[in-house]
mmCIF file of C-alpha atoms in Angstrom:
data_model
loop_
_atom_site.group_PDB
_atom_site.id
_atom_site.type_symbol
_atom_site.label_atom_id
_atom_site.label_comp_id
_atom_site.label_asym_id
_atom_site.label_seq_id
_atom_site.Cartn_x
_atom_site.Cartn_y
_atom_site.Cartn_z
ATOM 1 C CA MET A 54 79.815 99.384 88.101
ATOM 2 C CA SER A 55 76.925 98.357 87.306
ATOM 3 C CA GLY A 56 74.290 96.204 89.465
ATOM 4 C CA LYS A 57 74.435 92.843 87.599
ATOM 5 C CA LYS A 58 77.867 92.068 87.758
ATOM 6 C CA GLY A 59 79.064 88.510 89.053
ATOM 7 C CA ILE A 60 80.568 88.394 92.573
ATOM 8 C CA THR A 61 83.619 87.186 91.128
ATOM 9 C CA ALA A 62 83.574 89.990 88.834
ATOM 10 C CA VAL A 63 83.605 92.251 91.666
ATOM 11 C CA PHE A 64 86.432 90.351 93.213
ATOM 12 C CA MET A 65 88.398 90.404 90.016
ATOM 13 C CA ASN A 66 88.245 94.504 89.565
ATOM 14 C CA GLY A 67 90.054 95.118 92.993
ATOM 15 C CA ILE A 68 92.574 92.714 91.243
ATOM 16 C CA ILE A 69 93.364 94.182 87.767
ATOM 17 C CA ASN A 70 90.977 96.892 86.722
ATOM 18 C CA GLU A 71 91.082 99.134 90.033
ATOM 19 C CA ASN A 72 94.281 97.575 91.944
ATOM 20 C CA PRO A 73 94.461 99.785 94.801
ATOM 21 C CA THR A 74 97.909 101.091 94.335
ATOM 22 C CA PHE A 75 99.202 100.595 91.013
ATOM 23 C CA ARG A 76 95.437 101.672 89.430
ATOM 24 C CA LEU A 77 94.049 104.086 92.178
ATOM 25 C CA LEU A 78 97.523 105.169 93.822
ATOM 26 C CA LEU A 79 95.379 104.569 97.288
ATOM 27 C CA GLY A 80 97.163 103.676 100.828
ATOM 28 C CA MET A 81 101.064 105.071 99.513
ATOM 29 C CA CYS A 82 102.428 105.301 103.041
ATOM 30 C CA PRO A 83 102.450 101.981 104.286
ATOM 31 C CA THR A 84 103.031 100.543 100.445
ATOM 32 C CA LEU A 85 106.737 102.825 100.988
ATOM 33 C CA ALA A 86 107.037 102.437 104.234
ATOM 34 C CA ILE A 87 106.780 98.478 104.857
ATOM 35 C CA SER A 88 107.860 97.109 101.752
ATOM 36 C CA THR A 89 111.514 97.129 103.389
ATOM 37 C CA ALA A 90 111.234 93.109 103.287
ATOM 38 C CA VAL A 91 108.762 90.268 102.060
ATOM 39 C CA THR A 92 107.369 89.163 105.051
ATOM 40 C CA GLN A 93 106.373 92.671 106.539
ATOM 41 C CA GLY A 94 105.119 92.907 102.890
ATOM 42 C CA VAL A 95 102.909 90.204 103.325
ATOM 43 C CA GLY A 96 101.888 90.662 106.490
ATOM 44 C CA MET A 97 100.911 94.451 106.340
ATOM 45 C CA GLY A 98 99.018 93.654 103.292
ATOM 46 C CA LEU A 99 96.959 90.643 104.994
ATOM 47 C CA ALA A 100 96.161 93.112 108.017
ATOM 48 C CA THR A 101 94.713 95.130 105.821
ATOM 49 C CA THR A 102 92.829 92.648 104.170
ATOM 50 C CA PHE A 103 91.870 91.785 107.291
ATOM 51 C CA VAL A 104 90.608 95.508 108.364
ATOM 52 C CA LEU A 105 88.742 95.959 104.875
ATOM 53 C CA VAL A 106 86.832 92.912 105.041
ATOM 54 C CA PHE A 107 85.379 93.170 107.931
ATOM 55 C CA SER A 108 85.112 97.144 107.455
ATOM 56 C CA ASN A 109 83.803 96.629 104.154
ATOM 57 C CA LEU A 110 80.848 94.074 105.592
ATOM 58 C CA VAL A 111 80.114 96.276 109.085
ATOM 59 C CA ILE A 112 79.172 99.583 106.796
ATOM 60 C CA SER A 113 77.195 97.379 104.136
ATOM 61 C CA LEU A 114 74.762 95.714 107.310
ATOM 62 C CA LEU A 115 74.787 99.342 108.503
ATOM 63 C CA ARG A 116 74.050 101.124 105.672
ATOM 64 C CA ASN A 117 70.717 101.640 105.736
ATOM 65 C CA VAL A 118 70.697 102.755 109.555
ATOM 66 C CA ILE A 119 73.651 105.172 109.470
ATOM 67 C CA PRO A 120 72.344 108.752 108.127
ATOM 68 C CA GLU A 121 74.030 109.638 105.564
ATOM 69 C CA LYS A 122 75.118 113.231 107.394
ATOM 70 C CA VAL A 123 77.078 111.258 110.464
ATOM 71 C CA ARG A 124 78.670 108.735 107.753
ATOM 72 C CA ILE A 125 82.475 109.655 108.149
ATOM 73 C CA PRO A 126 82.826 109.804 111.890
ATOM 74 C CA SER A 127 80.586 106.160 111.867
ATOM 75 C CA PHE A 128 83.391 104.942 109.119
ATOM 76 C CA VAL A 129 86.027 105.953 111.675
ATOM 77 C CA VAL A 130 84.896 104.341 114.921
ATOM 78 C CA VAL A 131 83.842 100.859 112.369
ATOM 79 C CA ILE A 132 87.412 101.511 110.447
ATOM 80 C CA ALA A 133 89.194 102.228 113.701
ATOM 81 C CA THR A 134 87.378 99.248 116.049
ATOM 82 C CA PHE A 135 89.235 96.473 113.859
ATOM 83 C CA VAL A 136 92.883 98.199 113.374
ATOM 84 C CA THR A 137 92.603 97.917 117.361
ATOM 85 C CA ILE A 138 91.722 94.242 117.494
ATOM 86 C CA VAL A 139 94.302 93.298 114.609
ATOM 87 C CA ASP A 140 97.165 95.511 116.362
ATOM 88 C CA LEU A 141 96.006 93.721 119.873
ATOM 89 C CA LEU A 142 95.865 90.079 118.467
ATOM 90 C CA LEU A 143 98.382 90.727 116.471
ATOM 91 C CA LYS A 144 100.816 91.664 119.268
ATOM 92 C CA ALA A 145 99.344 88.393 121.246
ATOM 93 C CA PHE A 146 99.997 85.781 118.177
ATOM 94 C CA ILE A 147 102.659 86.827 116.544
ATOM 95 C CA PRO A 148 105.487 89.747 118.566
ATOM 96 C CA SER A 149 107.929 89.369 116.101
ATOM 97 C CA LEU A 150 105.462 90.424 113.006
ATOM 98 C CA SER A 151 103.902 93.748 115.527
ATOM 99 C CA GLN A 152 107.528 95.077 116.409
ATOM 100 C CA SER A 153 109.003 95.335 112.787
ATOM 101 C CA LEU A 154 105.142 97.066 111.733
ATOM 102 C CA GLY A 155 104.852 99.001 114.675
ATOM 103 C CA LEU A 156 103.749 102.736 113.886
ATOM 104 C CA TYR A 157 102.503 101.428 111.120
ATOM 105 C CA ILE A 158 99.462 99.295 112.198
ATOM 106 C CA PRO A 159 97.829 102.355 113.759
ATOM 107 C CA LEU A 160 97.642 103.607 110.590
ATOM 108 C CA ILE A 161 96.195 101.313 108.718
ATOM 109 C CA VAL A 162 93.696 103.531 110.527
ATOM 110 C CA VAL A 163 94.472 106.909 107.678
ATOM 111 C CA ASN A 164 95.002 103.509 104.941
ATOM 112 C CA CYS A 165 92.393 105.698 102.203
ATOM 113 C CA ILE A 166 91.926 102.755 100.598
ATOM 114 C CA ILE A 167 89.913 101.541 103.612
ATOM 115 C CA PHE A 168 87.830 104.611 103.662
ATOM 116 C CA ALA A 169 87.543 104.653 99.952
ATOM 117 C CA ARG A 170 85.933 101.825 99.542
ATOM 118 C CA ALA A 171 83.795 102.472 102.837
ATOM 119 C CA GLU A 172 82.240 105.842 100.745
ATOM 120 C CA SER A 173 82.760 104.441 97.304
ATOM 121 C CA TYR A 174 81.569 100.770 97.672
ATOM 122 C CA ALA A 175 80.114 99.367 100.477
ATOM 123 C CA PHE A 176 77.973 102.016 101.962
ATOM 124 C CA LYS A 177 75.696 101.355 98.609
ATOM 125 C CA ASN A 178 75.950 97.928 98.191
ATOM 126 C CA PRO A 179 74.531 94.531 99.739
ATOM 127 C CA PRO A 180 76.907 92.437 102.331
ATOM 128 C CA LEU A 181 77.983 89.726 99.910
ATOM 129 C CA ARG A 182 79.056 92.496 97.194
ATOM 130 C CA ALA A 183 81.132 94.588 100.092
ATOM 131 C CA LEU A 184 82.179 91.078 101.141
ATOM 132 C CA ALA A 185 84.148 90.314 97.549
ATOM 133 C CA ASP A 186 84.705 93.529 97.209
ATOM 134 C CA GLY A 187 86.890 93.823 100.582
ATOM 135 C CA PHE A 188 88.661 90.633 99.721
ATOM 136 C CA GLY A 189 89.325 91.693 95.681
ATOM 137 C CA MET A 190 90.639 94.671 97.303
ATOM 138 C CA GLY A 191 92.732 93.554 99.881
ATOM 139 C CA PHE A 192 94.489 90.785 97.813
ATOM 140 C CA GLY A 193 95.311 93.632 95.000
ATOM 141 C CA PHE A 194 97.267 95.083 97.854
ATOM 142 C CA THR A 195 98.366 92.530 99.167
ATOM 143 C CA LEU A 196 99.966 90.999 95.605
ATOM 144 C CA ALA A 197 101.299 95.142 95.191
ATOM 145 C CA ILE A 198 103.248 95.105 98.747
ATOM 146 C CA THR A 199 104.092 91.815 98.224
ATOM 147 C CA LEU A 200 106.027 92.791 94.447
ATOM 148 C CA LEU A 201 107.328 95.784 95.574
ATOM 149 C CA SER A 202 109.094 93.975 98.593
ATOM 150 C CA ALA A 203 109.959 91.637 96.611
ATOM 151 C CA VAL A 204 111.971 93.739 94.283
ATOM 152 C CA ARG A 205 113.387 95.661 96.991
ATOM 153 C CA GLU A 206 114.728 93.446 99.749
ATOM 154 C CA VAL A 207 115.974 90.746 96.407
ATOM 155 C CA ILE A 208 117.722 93.548 95.148
ATOM 156 C CA GLY A 209 118.481 95.399 98.677
ATOM 157 C CA SER A 210 119.529 93.134 101.213
ATOM 158 C CA GLY A 211 120.379 89.472 97.954
ATOM 159 C CA THR A 212 117.371 87.841 100.253
ATOM 160 C CA PHE A 213 113.667 86.678 99.983
ATOM 161 C CA LEU A 214 111.972 85.536 103.090
ATOM 162 C CA GLY A 215 115.613 86.225 104.673
ATOM 163 C CA ILE A 216 116.892 83.849 102.658
ATOM 164 C CA GLN A 217 119.636 84.139 100.524
ATOM 165 C CA VAL A 218 119.294 83.701 96.577
ATOM 166 C CA MET A 219 122.060 86.539 95.113
ATOM 167 C CA PRO A 220 125.099 84.678 94.658
ATOM 168 C CA ALA A 221 127.625 85.342 98.002
ATOM 169 C CA ALA A 222 130.001 88.037 95.023
ATOM 170 C CA TYR A 223 126.863 89.807 95.143
ATOM 171 C CA HIS A 224 126.960 93.553 97.359
ATOM 172 C CA PRO A 225 123.575 94.362 97.699
ATOM 173 C CA MET A 226 122.647 98.127 97.250
ATOM 174 C CA ALA A 227 121.436 99.316 100.179
ATOM 175 C CA ILE A 228 119.820 102.221 98.799
ATOM 176 C CA VAL A 229 116.972 100.583 97.943
ATOM 177 C CA ILE A 230 115.538 99.782 101.245
ATOM 178 C CA ARG A 231 116.169 103.176 102.617
ATOM 179 C CA PRO A 232 113.600 105.838 102.098
ATOM 180 C CA PRO A 233 115.024 106.740 98.410
ATOM 181 C CA GLY A 234 114.312 103.568 96.895
ATOM 182 C CA GLY A 235 111.078 102.967 98.454
ATOM 183 C CA PHE A 236 109.714 105.781 95.205
ATOM 184 C CA VAL A 237 112.189 104.676 93.319
ATOM 185 C CA MET A 238 111.268 101.257 93.095
ATOM 186 C CA LEU A 239 107.705 102.432 92.884
ATOM 187 C CA GLY A 240 108.054 104.386 90.608
ATOM 188 C CA LEU A 241 109.434 101.572 88.517
ATOM 189 C CA LEU A 242 107.640 99.016 88.894
ATOM 190 C CA LEU A 243 104.876 101.621 87.944
ATOM 191 C CA LEU A 244 106.091 101.661 84.425
ATOM 192 C CA VAL A 245 106.252 98.221 84.166
ATOM 193 C CA VAL A 246 102.553 97.801 85.411
ATOM 194 C CA ASN A 247 101.976 100.500 82.611
ATOM 195 C CA ALA A 248 102.971 99.550 80.161
ATOM 196 C CA VAL A 249 102.015 95.897 80.748
ATOM 197 C CA ILE A 250 98.671 96.936 80.854
ATOM 198 C CA LYS A 251 99.128 98.986 78.096
ATOM 199 C CA ALA A 252 100.139 96.055 75.918
ATOM 200 C CA VAL A 253 96.970 93.810 77.400
ATOM 201 C CA ASP A 254 94.779 96.688 75.921
ATOM 202 C CA LYS A 255 96.082 96.688 72.877
ATOM 203 C CA ARG A 256 95.859 92.702 72.100
ATOM 204 C CA LYS A 257 92.413 92.589 73.254
ATOM 205 C CA LEU A 258 91.782 95.538 70.872
ATOM 206 C CA ALA A 259 93.118 93.838 67.864
ATOM 207 C CA LYS A 260 91.772 90.491 68.793
ATOM 208 C CA ALA A 261 88.349 92.197 69.264
ATOM 209 C CA LYS A 262 88.476 94.256 65.749
ATOM 210 C CA GLU A 263 89.789 90.005 64.429
ATOM 211 C CA GLU A 264 86.656 88.850 65.425
ATOM 212 C CA ILE A 265 84.568 92.336 64.096
ATOM 213 C CA ALA A 266 86.263 91.796 60.465
ATOM 214 C CA MET B 215 116.467 123.910 125.273
ATOM 215 C CA SER B 216 119.335 121.403 123.818
ATOM 216 C CA ASN B 217 116.590 118.963 123.823
ATOM 217 C CA LEU B 218 113.894 121.057 122.242
ATOM 218 C CA MET B 219 116.176 122.524 119.404
ATOM 219 C CA LEU B 220 117.439 118.758 118.436
ATOM 220 C CA ILE B 221 113.666 117.761 118.907
ATOM 221 C CA VAL B 222 113.055 120.391 115.965
ATOM 222 C CA VAL B 223 116.253 119.998 113.635
ATOM 223 C CA GLY B 224 115.391 115.960 114.066
ATOM 224 C CA GLY B 225 111.703 116.815 113.224
ATOM 225 C CA VAL B 226 112.625 119.229 110.368
ATOM 226 C CA LEU B 227 115.682 117.813 108.616
ATOM 227 C CA VAL B 228 117.065 113.892 109.796
ATOM 228 C CA ASN B 229 113.793 112.304 109.920
ATOM 229 C CA ASN B 230 111.728 114.345 107.686
ATOM 230 C CA PHE B 231 108.168 112.457 107.770
ATOM 231 C CA VAL B 232 107.993 112.628 104.254
ATOM 232 C CA MET B 233 111.092 111.673 103.164
ATOM 233 C CA SER B 234 112.585 109.255 105.003
ATOM 234 C CA GLN B 235 109.541 108.089 107.572
ATOM 235 C CA PHE B 236 106.499 107.740 104.702
ATOM 236 C CA LEU B 237 104.014 109.718 106.729
ATOM 237 C CA GLY B 238 101.649 111.563 104.960
ATOM 238 C CA ILE B 239 102.453 110.548 101.515
ATOM 239 C CA CYS B 240 98.731 111.177 100.354
ATOM 240 C CA PRO B 241 98.568 114.689 100.373
ATOM 241 C CA PHE B 242 102.817 114.960 99.396
ATOM 242 C CA LEU B 243 101.728 113.789 96.297
ATOM 243 C CA GLY B 244 98.359 114.440 95.532
ATOM 244 C CA VAL B 245 98.374 118.714 96.329
ATOM 245 C CA SER B 246 102.120 118.833 94.885
ATOM 246 C CA LYS B 247 100.830 119.746 91.019
ATOM 247 C CA LYS B 248 101.199 123.848 92.814
ATOM 248 C CA THR B 249 103.702 125.501 94.807
ATOM 249 C CA GLU B 250 100.578 127.631 96.591
ATOM 250 C CA THR B 251 98.271 124.581 96.833
ATOM 251 C CA ALA B 252 101.200 122.836 98.659
ATOM 252 C CA LEU B 253 102.439 125.939 100.630
ATOM 253 C CA GLY B 254 98.240 126.211 101.793
ATOM 254 C CA MET B 255 98.325 122.464 102.816
ATOM 255 C CA GLY B 256 101.532 122.618 104.473
ATOM 256 C CA MET B 257 100.201 125.740 106.664
ATOM 257 C CA ALA B 258 96.896 124.107 107.439
ATOM 258 C CA VAL B 259 98.968 120.739 108.734
ATOM 259 C CA THR B 260 101.401 122.790 110.477
ATOM 260 C CA PHE B 261 98.050 124.300 112.617
ATOM 261 C CA VAL B 262 96.227 121.070 112.813
ATOM 262 C CA MET B 263 98.990 119.063 114.076
ATOM 263 C CA ALA B 264 100.264 121.634 116.173
ATOM 264 C CA ILE B 265 96.943 121.680 118.487
ATOM 265 C CA ALA B 266 96.316 117.766 117.841
ATOM 266 C CA SER B 267 99.744 117.038 119.821
ATOM 267 C CA LEU B 268 98.250 119.464 122.546
ATOM 268 C CA PHE B 269 95.060 117.706 122.244
ATOM 269 C CA THR B 270 95.755 114.090 122.573
ATOM 270 C CA PHE B 271 99.058 114.811 124.941
ATOM 271 C CA PHE B 272 96.261 115.454 127.734
ATOM 272 C CA VAL B 273 93.946 112.587 126.251
ATOM 273 C CA GLN B 274 96.493 109.835 126.935
ATOM 274 C CA ARG B 275 98.161 111.830 129.987
ATOM 275 C CA TYR B 276 94.434 112.252 131.768
ATOM 276 C CA LEU B 277 91.886 109.749 130.638
ATOM 277 C CA LEU B 278 93.670 106.703 128.915
ATOM 278 C CA ILE B 279 96.689 106.221 131.174
ATOM 279 C CA PRO B 280 94.061 107.043 134.428
ATOM 280 C CA LEU B 281 91.760 104.721 133.544
ATOM 281 C CA GLN B 282 94.098 101.688 132.364
ATOM 282 C CA LEU B 283 92.317 102.319 128.534
ATOM 283 C CA GLU B 284 95.351 102.756 126.373
ATOM 284 C CA TYR B 285 94.260 99.824 123.708
ATOM 285 C CA MET B 286 91.629 102.427 122.536
ATOM 286 C CA GLN B 287 94.355 104.726 122.094
ATOM 287 C CA THR B 288 93.572 104.112 118.560
ATOM 288 C CA ILE B 289 90.161 105.134 118.113
ATOM 289 C CA ALA B 290 90.224 107.513 120.824
ATOM 290 C CA PHE B 291 93.069 109.811 119.293
ATOM 291 C CA ILE B 292 91.566 109.553 115.457
ATOM 292 C CA LEU B 293 87.857 110.556 116.861
ATOM 293 C CA ILE B 294 90.088 113.162 118.280
ATOM 294 C CA ILE B 295 91.421 114.328 115.325
ATOM 295 C CA ALA B 296 88.880 114.043 113.569
ATOM 296 C CA VAL B 297 86.500 116.751 115.564
ATOM 297 C CA LEU B 298 89.461 118.593 115.519
ATOM 298 C CA VAL B 299 89.608 119.256 111.909
ATOM 299 C CA GLN B 300 86.049 119.854 112.012
ATOM 300 C CA THR B 301 86.350 122.252 115.073
ATOM 301 C CA VAL B 302 89.218 124.171 113.308
ATOM 302 C CA GLU B 303 87.261 124.660 109.981
ATOM 303 C CA ILE B 304 84.173 126.094 111.824
ATOM 304 C CA VAL B 305 86.203 128.190 114.024
ATOM 305 C CA LEU B 306 87.833 129.648 110.830
ATOM 306 C CA LYS B 307 84.948 129.936 109.186
ATOM 307 C CA LYS B 308 83.663 132.865 112.038
ATOM 308 C CA MET B 309 87.037 134.117 112.651
ATOM 309 C CA SER B 310 89.073 134.550 109.926
ATOM 310 C CA ARG B 311 88.096 134.866 106.457
ATOM 311 C CA ALA B 312 90.796 135.389 104.778
ATOM 312 C CA LEU B 313 92.248 132.190 106.539
ATOM 313 C CA TYR B 314 89.825 130.143 106.113
ATOM 314 C CA GLN B 315 89.586 131.219 102.638
ATOM 315 C CA ALA B 316 93.306 130.683 102.424
ATOM 316 C CA LEU B 317 93.227 126.679 104.047
ATOM 317 C CA GLY B 318 89.321 125.757 104.032
ATOM 318 C CA VAL B 319 89.545 123.066 101.153
ATOM 319 C CA TYR B 320 92.989 121.266 102.594
ATOM 320 C CA LEU B 321 91.376 120.937 106.503
ATOM 321 C CA PRO B 322 88.940 118.064 105.526
ATOM 322 C CA LEU B 323 92.099 116.115 103.610
ATOM 323 C CA ILE B 324 94.091 116.409 107.123
ATOM 324 C CA THR B 325 92.120 114.202 109.091
ATOM 325 C CA THR B 326 93.482 110.767 107.196
ATOM 326 C CA ASN B 327 96.662 112.705 106.633
ATOM 327 C CA CYS B 328 98.924 109.793 108.716
ATOM 328 C CA ALA B 329 101.382 112.155 109.401
ATOM 329 C CA VAL B 330 98.851 113.789 112.597
ATOM 330 C CA LEU B 331 98.225 110.439 113.622
ATOM 331 C CA GLY B 332 101.493 109.690 113.883
ATOM 332 C CA VAL B 333 102.808 112.536 115.345
ATOM 333 C CA ALA B 334 100.804 111.754 118.175
ATOM 334 C CA ILE B 335 100.936 108.036 118.735
ATOM 335 C CA ASN B 336 104.693 108.956 118.148
ATOM 336 C CA ASN B 337 105.009 111.211 120.949
ATOM 337 C CA THR B 338 103.750 108.935 123.673
ATOM 338 C CA THR B 339 105.724 106.447 122.067
ATOM 339 C CA ALA B 340 109.033 108.235 122.702
ATOM 340 C CA VAL B 341 111.879 107.590 124.528
ATOM 341 C CA ASP B 342 111.465 107.978 128.232
ATOM 342 C CA GLY B 343 107.491 106.908 128.713
ATOM 343 C CA GLY B 344 106.661 109.878 125.828
ATOM 344 C CA TYR B 345 107.237 113.203 125.626
ATOM 345 C CA ASN B 346 105.891 116.100 127.787
ATOM 346 C CA LEU B 347 103.864 118.670 126.905
ATOM 347 C CA ILE B 348 106.268 120.899 125.528
ATOM 348 C CA GLN B 349 108.004 118.665 123.929
ATOM 349 C CA SER B 350 104.924 116.872 122.238
ATOM 350 C CA VAL B 351 103.569 120.319 120.586
ATOM 351 C CA VAL B 352 107.416 121.254 119.735
ATOM 352 C CA ASN B 353 107.531 117.398 118.313
ATOM 353 C CA GLY B 354 104.420 117.933 116.228
ATOM 354 C CA THR B 355 104.755 121.395 114.982
ATOM 355 C CA ALA B 356 108.721 120.796 113.934
ATOM 356 C CA GLY B 357 106.982 117.319 112.117
ATOM 357 C CA ALA B 358 104.530 119.385 109.839
ATOM 358 C CA LEU B 359 106.817 122.205 108.831
ATOM 359 C CA GLY B 360 109.807 119.070 107.981
ATOM 360 C CA PHE B 361 106.030 118.169 105.865
ATOM 361 C CA THR B 362 105.539 121.929 104.381
ATOM 362 C CA LEU B 363 109.393 122.526 103.134
ATOM 363 C CA ALA B 364 109.320 118.702 101.634
ATOM 364 C CA ILE B 365 105.987 119.392 99.754
ATOM 365 C CA VAL B 366 106.681 122.645 98.440
ATOM 366 C CA ALA B 367 110.210 122.154 97.111
ATOM 367 C CA PHE B 368 108.395 118.627 95.100
ATOM 368 C CA ALA B 369 105.490 120.989 93.969
ATOM 369 C CA ALA B 370 108.680 123.061 92.458
ATOM 370 C CA ILE B 371 110.462 120.561 91.277
ATOM 371 C CA ARG B 372 106.980 119.355 89.646
ATOM 372 C CA GLU B 373 105.984 122.627 88.668
ATOM 373 C CA ARG B 374 109.052 122.366 86.434
ATOM 374 C CA LEU B 375 108.875 118.920 85.129
ATOM 375 C CA ALA B 376 105.319 119.568 83.953
ATOM 376 C CA VAL B 377 106.315 121.789 80.981
ATOM 377 C CA SER B 378 109.711 120.110 80.220
ATOM 378 C CA GLU B 379 109.723 117.576 77.803
ATOM 379 C CA MET B 380 109.567 113.880 79.272
ATOM 380 C CA PRO B 381 109.464 110.771 77.857
ATOM 381 C CA LYS B 382 106.332 109.695 76.838
ATOM 382 C CA TRP B 383 106.621 106.336 79.257
ATOM 383 C CA MET B 384 107.692 108.300 82.280
ATOM 384 C CA ASP B 385 104.928 111.064 82.354
ATOM 385 C CA GLY B 386 102.965 111.005 85.321
ATOM 386 C CA PHE B 387 103.411 109.718 88.630
ATOM 387 C CA PRO B 388 106.320 107.060 87.678
ATOM 388 C CA GLY B 389 108.336 110.877 86.806
ATOM 389 C CA ALA B 390 107.141 111.883 89.843
ATOM 390 C CA LEU B 391 108.106 109.271 92.443
ATOM 391 C CA ILE B 392 111.325 108.789 90.865
ATOM 392 C CA ALA B 393 111.994 112.445 91.319
ATOM 393 C CA ALA B 394 110.366 112.165 94.918
ATOM 394 C CA GLY B 395 113.400 109.558 95.579
ATOM 395 C CA LEU B 396 115.968 111.783 94.611
ATOM 396 C CA MET B 397 114.926 114.404 96.440
ATOM 397 C CA SER B 398 115.006 111.619 99.118
ATOM 398 C CA ILE B 399 118.861 110.503 98.294
ATOM 399 C CA ALA B 400 119.063 114.443 99.539
ATOM 400 C CA PHE B 401 117.759 114.083 102.637
ATOM 401 C CA GLN B 402 119.515 111.254 103.222
ATOM 402 C CA GLY B 403 122.094 113.548 103.818
ATOM 403 C CA PHE B 404 121.018 115.099 106.843
ATOM 404 C CA SER B 405 121.079 111.990 109.093
ATOM 405 C CA GLY B 406 124.637 112.020 110.120
ATOM 406 C CA LEU B 407 123.296 115.704 111.977
ATOM 407 C CA ILE B 408 122.476 114.084 114.831
ATOM 408 C CA HIS B 409 124.016 111.321 117.125
#
């Protein structure tokens, strides 16, 4: 990554080029487990974004203070602190969401996206850029998990955000919101995303060629 | 005794970590290209998970609860697991060369395996105010064996996929995920075993 890229480019990078779910295949556990309903997907995405943004910021601020050798334990403590904050906040203000996400809230600690960004970005870049990276990656993750949960909720329960959208005659395919459906739907979604990216790249390449000619 | 059997069957087959709870998906997808490495990862996870269940039990029962620090659980547990993994690595290196060579490379990866933290938290939130010591350790070990079963079986499938002709657009992760989905359907068949 070049040092001269603007803040917007850093932000967009997390959403498209290095989308944590679709391109880097990180953070698969919550993506698969939570994506049975849109509200859960969005909730999980935003909770992760919160932790990601603040851990990126703090680690970037402390990057000249933390010795190289103990950086991993330091990252763990910083991340775990913000996860605990999110956990307590959700319990206090949105107990229903806290209940439905359950075990997966404390497990944000071991979400590899957060670790990977701390290690490969926040520890090497100034606070503002680390903040932009945190937002970008967080929204990229939220986008992906929301997309997957929208597909699963509509096909698997015939609803969207809890509102019936499919005609009454539609029999929901329950398997889609069961665990096997998570794997298969993510596989299919990856297929589509890969195909779209390939098509866009091809078009860009053709355009560049045209301009040269 | 029958209670313990129930935990074992539940952990290995019915509530399989990977196949029905989506814990430990990263190593499941990342370290499953070959059966031998998958087995190595499975053994390393089993080893750490059994010890982690033991240690987190003591910390929860004799430190966090008496001091009313339950809200520090996440931080405490993840630190214990990180320290534990590091210690196991050092001890293995000194004590048993052979075992270290077999499991060594997988150990650092285990800290971020959410199944380990997941089982430690699950032990404390299980029915009747958490499992007791023996139940915790059995639950951790059984869950890890279930993880081993799933990752080794999946590696065997991927070995075959690698040499078979796949449609080009299915190659790589999409194909692997769909194969995992089919495996998961098979595991759903166990769900009637426990009521």
